[in-house]
Every structure is written in C-alpha cells, then in structure tokens.
Coordinates of C-alpha atoms in Angstrom, one line a residue:
Chain A
M68 CA 20.5 10.6 -22.0
K69 CA 18.0 7.9 -21.1
R70 CA 16.8 7.4 -17.6
K71 CA 16.5 4.0 -16.0
T72 CA 13.3 4.8 -14.0
I73 CA 10.4 7.1 -14.6
N74 CA 9.8 9.7 -12.0
L75 CA 6.2 10.0 -10.9
H76 CA 6.9 13.3 -9.2
T77 CA 5.3 12.5 -5.9
D78 CA 5.3 15.2 -3.2
R79 CA 8.2 14.0 -1.2
K80 CA 7.4 15.7 2.0
M81 CA 3.9 14.3 1.9
A82 CA 5.1 10.8 1.1
L83 CA 7.6 10.9 3.9
L84 CA 4.9 12.2 6.3
L85 CA 2.6 9.4 5.3
M86 CA 5.3 6.8 5.8
V87 CA 6.0 8.1 9.3
L88 CA 2.3 8.3 10.1
F89 CA 1.7 4.8 8.8
S90 CA 4.7 3.4 10.8
A91 CA 3.5 5.2 13.9
L92 CA 0.0 3.8 13.5
M93 CA 1.2 0.3 13.0
L94 CA 3.5 0.6 16.0
I95 CA 0.6 1.8 18.2
F96 CA -1.5 -1.1 17.0
N97 CA 1.3 -3.6 17.7
T98 CA 2.2 -2.3 21.1
G99 CA -1.5 -2.1 22.0
L100 CA -1.9 -5.7 21.0
A101 CA 1.2 -6.7 22.9
L102 CA 0.1 -5.0 26.1
A103 CA -3.5 -6.3 25.8
T104 CA -2.6 -9.9 25.1
N105 CA 0.8 -10.5 26.6
G106 CA -0.3 -12.9 29.3
S107 CA -2.4 -15.0 27.1
A108 CA 0.1 -15.0 24.3
A109 CA 2.8 -16.2 26.7
E110 CA 0.5 -18.9 27.9
L111 CA -0.2 -20.0 24.3
S112 CA 3.6 -19.9 23.6
I113 CA 4.2 -22.3 26.6
L114 CA 1.4 -24.6 25.6
L115 CA 2.6 -24.8 22.0
R116 CA 6.1 -25.5 23.1
S117 CA 4.9 -28.3 25.4
D118 CA 4.3 -31.8 24.1
Y119 CA 2.0 -33.6 26.6
D120 CA -1.4 -34.6 25.6
Y121 CA -3.3 -33.8 28.8
S122 CA -2.9 -33.2 32.5
V123 CA -4.9 -35.0 35.1
T124 CA -5.1 -35.2 38.9
T125 CA -4.6 -38.7 40.3
Q126 CA -3.9 -40.5 43.6
K127 CA -0.5 -41.9 42.5
G128 CA 2.1 -40.6 40.0
F129 CA 3.4 -42.0 36.8
G130 CA 7.1 -41.3 37.5
T131 CA 7.4 -38.5 35.0
N132 CA 6.1 -34.9 35.2
D133 CA 4.3 -35.4 38.5
Y134 CA 3.6 -32.6 40.9
Y135 CA 2.0 -32.4 44.3
L136 CA -1.0 -30.1 44.6
F137 CA -1.7 -29.2 48.2
N138 CA -5.2 -28.5 49.3
A139 CA -3.9 -26.0 51.9
G140 CA -2.5 -22.9 50.3
I141 CA 1.2 -22.4 50.2
S142 CA 2.4 -18.9 49.6
F143 CA 5.8 -17.2 49.1
A144 CA 6.9 -13.6 49.8
S145 CA 10.1 -11.7 49.1
S146 CA 10.9 -10.9 52.7
R147 CA 10.4 -12.6 56.0
D148 CA 7.9 -10.1 57.5
S149 CA 6.1 -9.3 54.3
N150 CA 2.3 -9.5 54.3
M151 CA 2.2 -9.5 50.5
S152 CA 2.7 -12.9 49.0
F153 CA 3.4 -13.6 45.3
N154 CA 0.2 -14.3 43.3
A155 CA 1.4 -17.6 42.0
D156 CA 0.3 -21.2 41.4
V157 CA 2.5 -23.3 43.7
V158 CA 3.2 -27.0 43.1
M159 CA 5.8 -29.3 44.5
Q160 CA 8.0 -31.8 42.7
V161 CA 7.6 -35.5 43.5
R162 CA 10.5 -37.4 45.0
D163 CA 11.1 -40.1 42.4
S164 CA 9.6 -38.3 39.4
G165 CA 11.6 -37.2 36.4
Y166 CA 10.8 -33.9 34.6
S167 CA 11.0 -33.8 30.8
N168 CA 10.6 -31.2 28.0
E169 CA 7.1 -32.4 27.4
V170 CA 6.1 -29.6 29.8
A171 CA 7.8 -26.5 28.6
W172 CA 8.0 -24.8 32.0
N173 CA 9.4 -27.9 33.9
A174 CA 12.2 -27.3 36.2
D175 CA 15.1 -29.6 36.8
V176 CA 14.9 -31.6 40.1
L177 CA 15.2 -29.1 42.9
S178 CA 16.6 -29.4 46.4
C179 CA 14.4 -29.5 49.5
N180 CA 14.8 -25.8 50.1
G181 CA 15.0 -24.9 46.5
V182 CA 12.4 -23.3 44.3
A183 CA 12.0 -22.3 40.7
V184 CA 10.0 -19.2 39.9
S185 CA 8.5 -18.2 36.5
E186 CA 10.0 -15.3 34.6
G187 CA 7.2 -12.9 35.1
I188 CA 7.3 -13.2 38.9
A189 CA 11.1 -13.0 38.9
R190 CA 11.0 -9.9 36.7
S191 CA 8.3 -8.0 38.6
N192 CA 9.9 -8.7 42.0
K193 CA 13.5 -8.4 40.8
L194 CA 14.4 -11.9 41.8
H195 CA 17.4 -13.7 40.5
I196 CA 18.9 -17.2 40.9
G197 CA 20.4 -17.5 44.3
D198 CA 18.0 -15.0 45.9
I199 CA 16.0 -16.1 49.0
I200 CA 12.2 -16.1 49.2
Y201 CA 10.2 -16.9 52.2
S202 CA 7.2 -19.1 53.1
K203 CA 5.4 -20.0 56.3
H204 CA 5.8 -23.7 56.5
N205 CA 2.3 -25.2 56.8
V206 CA 3.5 -28.1 59.0
D207 CA 5.7 -26.5 61.7
G208 CA 4.4 -22.9 61.3
T209 CA 7.9 -21.4 61.1
I210 CA 9.1 -19.1 58.3
H211 CA 11.4 -21.1 55.9
E212 CA 13.9 -19.7 53.5
Y213 CA 13.9 -21.0 50.0
T214 CA 16.7 -20.4 47.5
I215 CA 15.8 -19.7 43.9
E216 CA 17.6 -22.4 41.9
Q217 CA 16.0 -21.8 38.6
I218 CA 14.0 -19.2 36.6
L219 CA 11.3 -20.8 34.6
P220 CA 10.0 -19.5 31.3
E221 CA 7.0 -17.0 31.3
V222 CA 4.0 -19.0 32.4
L223 CA 0.9 -17.8 34.3
H224 CA -0.7 -21.0 35.4
V225 CA 0.2 -24.6 36.0
R226 CA -2.7 -25.5 33.8
L227 CA -6.0 -24.0 32.4
T228 CA -9.2 -25.5 33.7
S229 CA -12.8 -24.5 33.8
H230 CA -12.1 -22.8 37.2
R231 CA -9.3 -20.8 35.9
S232 CA -7.1 -19.0 38.5
F233 CA -5.9 -15.5 37.9
T234 CA -2.3 -15.9 39.0
N235 CA 0.7 -14.1 37.6
G236 CA 3.1 -17.1 37.5
V237 CA 4.2 -20.4 38.9
I238 CA 6.5 -21.4 41.7
V239 CA 7.8 -25.0 41.8
M240 CA 9.1 -26.3 45.1
G241 CA 11.6 -29.0 45.6
Y242 CA 10.4 -32.1 47.2
D243 CA 9.7 -31.7 51.0
E244 CA 8.9 -34.9 52.9
L245 CA 7.1 -33.0 55.7
Y246 CA 4.5 -31.6 53.3
E247 CA 3.9 -34.9 51.6
E248 CA 3.4 -36.7 54.9
N249 CA 1.4 -34.1 56.8
I250 CA -0.7 -32.1 54.3
S251 CA -3.5 -33.6 52.2
H252 CA -2.7 -33.5 48.6
S253 CA -3.4 -34.9 45.1
L254 CA -1.0 -35.5 42.3
L255 CA -1.0 -33.6 39.1
T256 CA 0.5 -35.4 36.1
F257 CA 1.3 -34.2 32.6
T258 CA 1.4 -37.2 30.2
R259 CA 1.1 -38.5 26.7
M260 CA -0.2 -41.9 27.9
P261 CA -3.4 -42.9 26.0
F262 CA -6.4 -42.3 28.2
N263 CA -7.7 -45.8 27.9
D264 CA -4.4 -47.2 29.2
L265 CA -4.6 -44.8 32.1
A266 CA -8.1 -46.0 33.0
S267 CA -7.1 -49.6 33.0
I268 CA -4.4 -49.2 35.7
D269 CA -5.6 -50.8 38.9
G270 CA -6.6 -48.4 41.6
M271 CA -6.1 -45.3 39.4
A272 CA -8.7 -42.7 40.1
V273 CA -8.4 -39.8 37.7
Q274 CA -10.0 -36.4 37.9
N275 CA -10.0 -33.0 36.3
I276 CA -8.6 -34.0 32.9
A277 CA -7.4 -31.0 30.9
Y278 CA -6.3 -31.7 27.3
R279 CA -3.6 -29.5 26.0
D280 CA -5.4 -29.0 22.7
D281 CA -8.4 -27.7 24.7
E282 CA -6.2 -25.4 26.6
V283 CA -4.7 -24.1 23.4
A284 CA -8.2 -23.6 21.9
F285 CA -9.3 -21.8 25.0
V286 CA -6.3 -19.4 24.9
V287 CA -6.7 -18.9 21.1
Q288 CA -10.4 -18.2 21.6
S289 CA -9.6 -15.5 24.2
L290 CA -6.9 -14.0 21.8
F291 CA -9.0 -14.2 18.7
P292 CA -11.0 -11.0 19.1
Y293 CA -7.8 -9.0 19.7
W294 CA -6.1 -10.6 16.7
T295 CA -9.1 -10.0 14.5
V296 CA -9.4 -6.3 15.3
F297 CA -5.6 -5.9 15.0
L298 CA -5.6 -7.6 11.6
L299 CA -8.5 -5.6 10.3
L300 CA -7.0 -2.3 11.5
S301 CA -3.7 -3.2 10.0
V302 CA -5.2 -4.2 6.6
L303 CA -7.3 -1.1 6.6
V304 CA -4.3 1.1 7.3
S305 CA -2.3 -0.7 4.6
I306 CA -5.1 -0.1 2.0
I307 CA -5.5 3.6 3.0
S308 CA -1.8 4.1 2.9
C309 CA -1.6 2.6 -0.6
Y310 CA -4.6 4.6 -1.7
I311 CA -3.1 7.9 -0.5
H312 CA 0.3 7.1 -2.1
S313 CA -1.4 6.2 -5.4
K314 CA -3.6 9.3 -5.2
G315 CA -0.4 11.4 -5.0
V316 CA 1.0 10.0 -8.2
S317 CA -2.2 9.4 -10.1
H318 CA -2.2 12.6 -12.2
N319 CA 1.3 12.1 -13.3
F320 CA 0.7 8.4 -14.0
R321 CA -2.2 9.3 -16.2
R322 CA -0.1 12.0 -18.0
L323 CA 2.6 9.4 -18.7
I324 CA 0.1 6.9 -19.9
T325 CA -1.2 9.5 -22.4
L326 CA 2.3 10.3 -23.5
G327 CA 2.8 6.7 -24.4
F328 CA 5.5 5.4 -22.0
E329 CA 6.0 1.7 -22.0
R330 CA 3.4 -0.2 -20.0
E331 CA 6.0 -2.2 -18.1
T332 CA 8.1 0.8 -17.2
L333 CA 5.1 2.7 -15.9
N334 CA 3.9 -0.3 -13.9
K335 CA 7.2 -0.7 -12.2
A336 CA 7.4 3.1 -11.4
F337 CA 3.9 2.9 -9.9
L338 CA 4.8 0.1 -7.6
K339 CA 8.0 1.9 -6.6
Y340 CA 5.9 5.0 -5.6
T341 CA 3.0 3.2 -3.9
F342 CA 4.1 -0.3 -2.7
L343 CA 7.6 0.5 -1.7
P344 CA 6.9 3.4 0.8
G345 CA 4.2 1.2 2.4
C346 CA 6.7 -1.7 2.5
I347 CA 9.2 0.4 4.3
S348 CA 6.6 1.6 6.8
V349 CA 5.6 -2.0 7.5
L350 CA 9.2 -3.1 8.0
I351 CA 10.0 -0.1 10.3
S352 CA 6.9 -0.7 12.4
L353 CA 7.7 -4.5 12.5
L354 CA 11.3 -3.8 13.6
L355 CA 10.2 -1.3 16.3
S356 CA 7.5 -3.7 17.5
E357 CA 10.0 -6.6 17.7
L358 CA 12.3 -4.3 19.7
F359 CA 9.4 -3.5 22.0
C360 CA 8.7 -7.2 22.4
F361 CA 12.3 -7.8 23.2
T362 CA 12.6 -5.0 25.7
T363 CA 9.3 -5.9 27.5
H364 CA 10.1 -9.6 27.4
S365 CA 6.9 -10.3 25.4
S366 CA 6.2 -13.8 24.3
T367 CA 7.5 -15.3 21.0
T368 CA 3.8 -15.7 20.0
E369 CA 3.5 -11.9 19.9
S370 CA 6.6 -11.7 17.7
L371 CA 5.2 -14.3 15.4
I372 CA 1.9 -12.6 15.2
F373 CA 3.6 -9.3 14.3
G374 CA 5.6 -11.1 11.7
A375 CA 2.5 -12.8 10.3
V376 CA 0.5 -9.6 10.2
A377 CA 3.4 -7.8 8.5
I378 CA 3.4 -10.4 5.8
I379 CA -0.4 -10.0 5.4
E380 CA 0.0 -6.2 5.3
L381 CA 2.7 -6.5 2.6
A382 CA 0.3 -8.8 0.6
M383 CA -2.5 -6.3 1.1
L384 CA -0.3 -3.4 0.0
W385 CA 0.8 -5.4 -3.1
L386 CA -2.8 -6.3 -4.0
S387 CA -4.0 -2.7 -3.3
A388 CA -1.2 -1.3 -5.5
L389 CA -2.1 -3.7 -8.3
Y390 CA -5.8 -2.7 -7.9
F391 CA -5.2 1.0 -7.9
R392 CA -2.8 0.7 -10.8
G393 CA -5.3 -1.2 -12.8
R394 CA -7.9 1.4 -12.0
L395 CA -5.7 4.1 -13.3
W396 CA -5.1 2.3 -16.5
R397 CA -8.8 1.8 -17.0
R398 CA -9.8 5.4 -16.1
Chain B
M226 CA -3.8 12.1 -50.3
E227 CA -3.3 9.1 -48.0
N228 CA -5.4 8.8 -44.8
I229 CA -3.5 8.9 -41.5
L230 CA -6.6 8.2 -39.5
S231 CA -9.9 6.8 -40.6
I232 CA -12.9 6.6 -38.3
Q233 CA -15.7 4.3 -39.6
D234 CA -19.1 3.9 -38.0
L235 CA -17.9 4.9 -34.6
S236 CA -20.6 4.6 -31.9
I237 CA -19.9 5.2 -28.2
R238 CA -22.1 4.4 -25.3
I239 CA -21.3 5.6 -21.8
N240 CA -22.8 3.5 -19.1
K241 CA -25.1 2.0 -21.8
Q242 CA -26.4 5.4 -22.9
P243 CA -25.6 6.3 -26.5
L244 CA -23.5 9.4 -26.9
V245 CA -22.0 9.2 -30.4
E246 CA -23.6 7.2 -33.2
N247 CA -22.3 6.1 -36.6
V248 CA -19.6 8.8 -36.9
S249 CA -17.3 8.5 -39.9
F250 CA -14.5 10.8 -41.1
S251 CA -10.9 10.7 -41.9
V252 CA -7.7 12.8 -41.5
G253 CA -5.4 12.8 -44.4
E254 CA -1.8 13.8 -44.8
G255 CA -1.4 17.6 -44.5
E256 CA -5.0 18.1 -43.5
A257 CA -6.0 20.3 -40.5
I258 CA -9.5 19.3 -39.4
L259 CA -11.6 21.1 -37.0
L260 CA -14.2 19.0 -35.2
S261 CA -17.0 21.2 -34.1
G262 CA -20.3 20.7 -32.4
A263 CA -22.3 21.7 -29.3
N264 CA -21.1 21.2 -25.8
G265 CA -21.5 17.6 -24.6
I266 CA -22.1 16.2 -28.1
G267 CA -19.1 13.9 -27.7
K268 CA -16.2 15.7 -29.5
S269 CA -13.7 15.1 -26.7
T270 CA -14.9 11.6 -26.2
I271 CA -14.1 10.8 -29.8
L272 CA -10.6 12.2 -29.4
K273 CA -10.1 10.2 -26.2
S274 CA -11.5 7.1 -27.9
I275 CA -8.9 7.5 -30.7
L276 CA -6.2 7.2 -28.0
Q277 CA -8.2 4.7 -25.9
L278 CA -8.1 7.0 -22.9
E279 CA -10.7 7.0 -20.0
M280 CA -12.4 3.9 -21.3
D281 CA -14.0 2.8 -18.1
G282 CA -17.7 2.5 -18.6
K283 CA -17.5 3.1 -22.3
D284 CA -18.7 0.7 -25.0
I285 CA -17.2 1.4 -28.4
S286 CA -18.1 -0.1 -31.7
G287 CA -16.9 0.6 -35.3
Q288 CA -13.4 1.1 -36.4
I289 CA -10.6 3.6 -35.7
I290 CA -7.9 2.8 -38.3
N291 CA -4.4 4.3 -38.1
R292 CA -2.1 4.0 -41.1
S293 CA 0.8 2.6 -39.0
F294 CA -1.0 0.7 -36.3
G295 CA -4.2 -0.6 -37.9
N296 CA -7.4 -0.8 -35.9
V297 CA -6.7 1.0 -32.7
L298 CA -9.6 -0.7 -30.9
S299 CA -7.8 -4.1 -31.3
L300 CA -4.4 -3.1 -30.1
N301 CA -3.0 -4.8 -27.0
G302 CA -1.6 -2.9 -24.1
T303 CA 2.0 -2.6 -25.4
E304 CA 1.0 -1.7 -28.9
L305 CA -1.5 0.9 -27.6
Q306 CA 1.3 2.6 -25.7
R307 CA 3.5 2.7 -28.8
F308 CA 0.5 4.2 -30.7
R309 CA 0.0 6.8 -28.0
S310 CA 3.7 7.7 -28.1
S311 CA 3.6 8.2 -31.8
I312 CA 0.8 10.8 -31.6
A313 CA 1.1 14.4 -30.6
Y314 CA -1.9 14.7 -28.3
I315 CA -2.8 17.7 -26.3
Q316 CA -5.6 17.0 -23.8
Q317 CA -8.2 19.4 -22.7
K318 CA -7.5 19.6 -19.1
D319 CA -4.2 20.6 -17.5
E320 CA -3.7 19.1 -14.0
Y321 CA -0.3 20.4 -13.2
S322 CA -1.6 21.7 -9.8
E323 CA -2.1 18.1 -8.8
M324 CA 1.3 16.9 -9.8
G325 CA 3.5 17.6 -6.8
S326 CA 6.9 19.1 -7.4
I327 CA 6.9 18.6 -11.1
Q328 CA 8.9 21.2 -13.2
V329 CA 8.6 22.5 -16.7
R330 CA 11.7 20.5 -17.6
D331 CA 9.9 17.2 -16.6
I332 CA 6.8 18.0 -18.6
I333 CA 8.7 18.8 -21.8
S334 CA 11.5 16.2 -21.4
E335 CA 9.1 13.3 -20.6
S336 CA 7.0 14.1 -23.7
R337 CA 10.1 13.8 -25.7
E338 CA 11.3 10.7 -23.9
A339 CA 8.1 8.8 -24.5
H340 CA 8.3 9.7 -28.2
T341 CA 12.0 9.1 -28.9
G342 CA 13.4 7.4 -25.9
K343 CA 15.7 10.3 -25.1
N344 CA 15.1 13.0 -22.4
L345 CA 16.4 16.5 -22.3
S346 CA 18.7 18.5 -20.1
N347 CA 17.6 21.9 -18.5
A348 CA 19.6 23.8 -21.2
E349 CA 18.0 21.8 -24.0
V350 CA 14.5 22.5 -22.5
N351 CA 15.3 26.2 -22.3
D352 CA 16.5 26.2 -25.9
L353 CA 13.2 24.6 -27.0
I354 CA 11.2 27.2 -25.0
D355 CA 13.2 29.9 -26.7
K356 CA 12.7 28.3 -30.1
W357 CA 9.0 28.1 -29.8
I358 CA 7.7 30.9 -27.5
P359 CA 8.6 34.5 -28.0
R360 CA 10.1 36.1 -24.9
R361 CA 8.2 38.8 -23.0
S362 CA 8.8 42.4 -23.7
D363 CA 11.3 42.5 -20.7
G364 CA 13.3 39.8 -22.4
K365 CA 12.4 37.1 -19.9
R366 CA 11.0 33.7 -20.8
V367 CA 7.3 33.1 -20.0
F368 CA 8.7 30.1 -18.1
D369 CA 11.9 28.2 -18.0
A370 CA 13.0 24.7 -17.3
N371 CA 13.0 25.0 -13.5
S372 CA 9.6 26.7 -13.3
K373 CA 6.9 24.9 -11.3
P374 CA 3.7 24.6 -13.4
A375 CA 1.7 24.1 -10.2
K376 CA 2.1 27.8 -9.6
F377 CA 1.2 28.8 -13.1
S378 CA -1.9 30.6 -14.1
G379 CA -4.4 28.6 -16.2
G380 CA -3.2 30.3 -19.4
E381 CA 0.4 29.6 -18.7
Q382 CA -0.4 25.9 -17.9
R383 CA -2.2 25.7 -21.2
L384 CA 0.7 27.2 -23.1
L385 CA 3.0 24.7 -21.5
S386 CA 0.7 21.8 -22.4
V387 CA 0.7 22.8 -26.1
L388 CA 4.4 23.6 -26.1
S389 CA 5.4 20.4 -24.4
V390 CA 3.8 18.3 -27.2
I391 CA 4.5 20.5 -30.2
A392 CA 8.1 21.2 -29.4
T393 CA 8.9 17.5 -28.6
R394 CA 6.9 15.7 -31.3
P395 CA 7.1 18.0 -34.4
N396 CA 7.6 15.0 -36.6
A397 CA 4.5 13.1 -35.5
E398 CA 2.3 11.9 -38.3
L399 CA -0.9 12.9 -36.4
M400 CA -1.6 15.7 -34.0
I401 CA -4.7 15.7 -31.9
I402 CA -5.6 18.8 -29.9
D403 CA -8.5 19.3 -27.6
E404 CA -9.5 22.9 -27.0
P405 CA -6.1 24.5 -27.2
L406 CA -7.2 28.0 -26.2
N407 CA -8.8 27.3 -22.8
N408 CA -8.0 30.0 -20.3
L409 CA -5.7 31.9 -22.7
D410 CA -5.5 35.7 -23.1
F411 CA -5.3 37.1 -26.6
V412 CA -1.5 37.2 -26.7
N413 CA -1.1 33.6 -25.7
A414 CA -4.0 32.5 -27.9
R415 CA -2.2 34.1 -30.9
N416 CA 1.0 32.4 -29.7
I417 CA -0.7 29.0 -29.6
S418 CA -2.2 29.5 -33.1
N419 CA 1.2 30.4 -34.4
L420 CA 2.8 27.4 -32.7
I421 CA 0.4 25.0 -34.3
N422 CA 0.7 26.7 -37.6
R423 CA 4.4 26.5 -37.4
V424 CA 4.6 22.8 -36.7
I425 CA 2.2 22.2 -39.6
K426 CA 4.3 24.2 -41.9
D427 CA 7.5 22.5 -40.7
N428 CA 5.9 19.0 -41.2
P429 CA 3.5 19.4 -44.1
K430 CA 2.6 15.7 -44.0
M431 CA 1.3 15.9 -40.5
G432 CA -2.5 15.4 -40.1
L433 CA -4.2 17.6 -37.5
L434 CA -7.5 16.9 -35.7
M435 CA -8.6 19.6 -33.4
I436 CA -11.5 20.7 -31.3
S437 CA -12.0 24.4 -30.7
H438 CA -15.0 26.7 -30.2
C439 CA -12.8 29.6 -31.2
R440 CA -12.4 30.2 -35.0
I441 CA -9.1 32.1 -35.1
F442 CA -7.1 29.3 -36.7
P443 CA -6.3 30.2 -40.3
F444 CA -4.7 26.9 -41.1
I445 CA -7.9 24.7 -40.9
T446 CA -8.6 22.9 -44.1
R447 CA -11.8 21.1 -43.3
E448 CA -14.5 21.3 -40.6
I449 CA -16.4 18.3 -39.5
G450 CA -19.6 19.1 -37.7
L451 CA -20.8 16.7 -35.0
T452 CA -24.5 16.4 -34.2
A453 CA -26.7 13.8 -32.6
K454 CA -27.2 12.3 -36.0
G455 CA -23.5 11.8 -36.8
A456 CA -20.7 13.7 -38.4
S457 CA -20.8 15.7 -41.6
L458 CA -18.7 18.2 -43.5
V459 CA -19.4 21.8 -42.7
E460 CA -19.7 23.5 -46.1
E461 CA -19.8 27.1 -45.0
R462 CA -17.1 27.6 -42.5
Y463 CA -16.6 30.9 -40.8
A464 CA -13.5 32.4 -39.3
C465 CA -13.4 35.0 -36.6
H466 CA -10.5 37.4 -36.3
S467 CA -12.2 40.2 -34.3
C468 CA -10.0 39.5 -31.3
F469 CA -6.7 39.1 -33.0
G470 CA -6.8 40.8 -36.3
E471 CA -6.0 39.2 -39.6
A472 CA -3.3 36.6 -39.9
N473 CA -0.7 37.1 -42.6
A474 CA -0.6 35.1 -45.9
E475 CA 1.1 32.2 -44.2
G476 CA -1.5 32.1 -41.4
F477 CA 0.6 33.6 -38.7
Y478 CA -0.5 36.4 -36.4
T479 CA 2.1 39.0 -36.2
E480 CA 0.5 42.0 -34.5
Y481 CA -1.7 42.3 -31.5
R482 CA -4.7 44.5 -31.9

C-alpha cells in the first residue's frame, strides 16, 4: 500500500496548542488595534467614501452641501432637564441647499424640528429614529423638542482642521429660520469646484479651507504608528509560529531526506505541517476579529486592515516556510 | 571486481578550513571496508559527503563516482534523492527523542517506502522484526511495530536504526554505516554485527563502507586508515574479540561470553 502524503510525525498536541496560541495572540492584536484606533479609522472610512475636494467657510452658499455654522454653541440632550449634552459637532442645513453623496455623512433634507445624529452618538445614548432629543433654543430661550429623522454613518467631526475638536459625533439640524435670522453664523460648504473658480466669484470671501486629501493624510498619519506596530507584531508572530512548527518536524524531515524520499513530496509535506497550521490560525483570528468588528460596529477601515494584514501574514508564513524548508535541505 | 563507489582526490573544507585532503579509495562489489582514523579526522564527514548531507558551509572538490548515478557531486536535487533512496545508510546519531509521536512502524515502513515505493503494515513490520532480531529470553520482542522510539534507551534506538535500514534495504548495492555500535551493550552489539553479516551474506554483491572504533566485525575485508595526509590501506589490521568471544566460521557470534 502506498500513501498519498508523507507523515512528518509532528506532536499533534503541541501543534494544536501552538495554533490556538497563535490565533489568540492575533486576536488580541486585532482587538487591541480596533479599540485603540476605532474613532480615527471610522473617520478615515468616511473621508474615503466622500468625494468632495475640500470644505471651506464662506459668506454665501453654493446651493449644494452647504451647512450653517453658528458662532453661539448649540447643544442637545436626551431629556428635557438633563445637564449633560451630547458631545457633538452641530451644523444646520441651508434652506435651498441640496445634499449629495459627495459628503458621505450627509443627511436628506430634514424638517424644521428634525435632526440627524451620527451612529456613535445614537448607539451610546440608545437613540433611534423617531426618538425625541432636546435643545435650548438660542433665540427664544425655550427647550425645543427635535425628532430624530435619520441616523448618520459613524462620523466624529464635521471636518478636520488644525484646531481639531474632540467630539464624539455629528448632529445635523433641519433648517430653522429663527436661527438663520437671529444668530451670527457662517456657511460651511463641501465642494469639488476648482479653487480658482471659487476665488473669482464676486463677493466671495473664503476662509478655513480644509482639503479632503489633507484630512485623509492627517488621519492616516495618526493611525500609522498603530498600524506599523500591529503589522510588525503580526509578522513577527507569523515567523515565530512558522519557526516553531518547522522545528517540530525538522528531525523527521531530515530523516526522510536521508532516506531519499522524493523532493517534491517532502516539500509538500513540509508546507502541510508548517504553512497550513499557521494559515488556519490566521484565518481563525481574522474571522473572530471581523466578528468583533461587526459586533462592536467598528469601521470598514478596520475590517480592511485586518484583511490586508491577514494577507501579509499569510505571505510571511509562506516565505518563512520556504526559508526554513530550504535551510533544512541545506543543513 | 567492479567498483560500486569510487572516491577520487576528495578534499573537504568546512568554513574554508581544510578537514580532508586528497582522499581516494573505492568500494567494490562484495567488499566490506572499515574506514578508521582518529576522532575528528573527517570520517563521518566523508560518509555524509557521499550522500551530500549537511552540506551547509562545506566546500568539496574531487569526485565521488557511483556506478549507477555517476558523479554524486553533480547530481541535481531529484537525482540526489534517488541516489539516497538506493543506498542503505545508517547515520551516527539517532534523534528519535525529537521526533514527536513517531512509532517503530513509521521508522521501518518509511525506510522501505523511500526505497521501493511501498510501505508496510504493522503485521509486516513485526514479521521483519522477528526475522532480524532474536526475541528476548522471555519470548518478547525487543520492540514491536507500535513501540515509541522516543522512550527507548540509547542502545534500543541504535538497534532500531540499524534494523530499519538493513531489514528494508537488503538488496541495496551499497551500505554505508556510521558507528553502528554507539550506546550498545554486548548483547545488542553482537546482534548488530550479526545483522550486518547476515545482510552481506544474503546479498554477496553488496558493498559495505563502515566507520567503527570497535573491531569486533569479522566480515571486514579491507581497512582504510584516514590521517591528516590522506587515506591509505591499513596492512596490519587487528580484530578484538575480548568482549564477545570468537565468531563462528561464517562470522556470526552465537554465544555470549
């Protein structure tokens, strides 16, 4: 009887333990990264899904993606008599402005007493569409009720500027004439219009330009150290895992080389015993990490990063296995 | 007498330091050659070089000609594995303790499988053990197919190493053995000598190249002495039977003394 595969007689308990350990380590790294960078990753996700070139504050709107920014603070709370307001960037829609997909967190046109809140604020305060939130009206001083008409995607800030705010989300108000007429304000516009065209419009004074590319670069810069450490740890763990697996079969592999088994058959068996367990560990940790992302509503950026790192880990496992195999043939 | 293996002007450098220089000798059909020399002179390195094992850091010049495969030093990876599978090679070190859950059956069956393409069942392995190793006085085998070599004594591991090759490759044209008696007690040393003698008797065309510091082997036909200056024929060989007594006329030890 002839066997199809060669057994390298690895210690099964040890190999299984190593697989579990490797999966657990990867899972810890993944969840650590997700927890440490979730806000920034969500921000990056929104920026990448948006399609405007820059945002700018002006004196008059463009008719698309315009928002009022009020100099007097407007805050919302979950109950009428609450002293704790939501830590959110608040903007108000402009009466005749349209809202397109160029800004990924844009809401549809809201009613005068309607608001849209971003997902993070809704989740942490258990708010749903149709719920009422409250705000002291800056003009008449009374407490107004606002109905949540929309939940926006996860977004922390309206935009990132040099004086970055540390808010947890965004609340968009429907147009309210009283605010426009009585409270000093500027207009915030998200646009793709070439900047030279903008400057040539009569009477257009623009301030505080924030290019989306710069915002992306800023967020990536803040995420980069986390990603680098995460990647290095993942690669290191992959190589160590492959090394330990290959150590476990090295004596048998050398014995089978000496016996004269076919090179190709031995090479396949080596990969089966070194690359495959690592591969399973990576896939298990990836699956559990994605599950974690799903249950904690982490951003798609996190999921993509986990996927990308898993691919790099698999590549490193493969290269490590080839290296250790070559080393055994030489030695 | 046709040469099975011919070594010509073999020089080996390890990490650029010369170890063996200009060694030449041959192994012919039916010859049993003992390669002798002081520790560290390069005997095992020559045997490993014949099989192209542990070549990292080694620089080899000269020729190692095998009758069937030509110059071993110029074989590609696939041809080299075929060459190795054709040789009955018993290495110096047994590393079964490092081989996980491996069983006697695996060791013996895989040696056969690499040589002939066919592996063995447990029953076939036990039959081979019975054929080649005498049972103990209590009628039990020294080890059987399911025994785990990781738990064996050094001597039992050595016995298994020799058996696994001899029992599965008795028709090989060349047998290479590196220190077969390491860790063995007198009884098992006599068993090993008898095993090797038996396979030589069964396959009279087989060539044997062996390293051993012990001189109990009655079947040796020629001794090559290795020194720093090269290899030369040892004219006045001596045999030592003080431990085991005299072998019989056919070279087998029958009685423990």
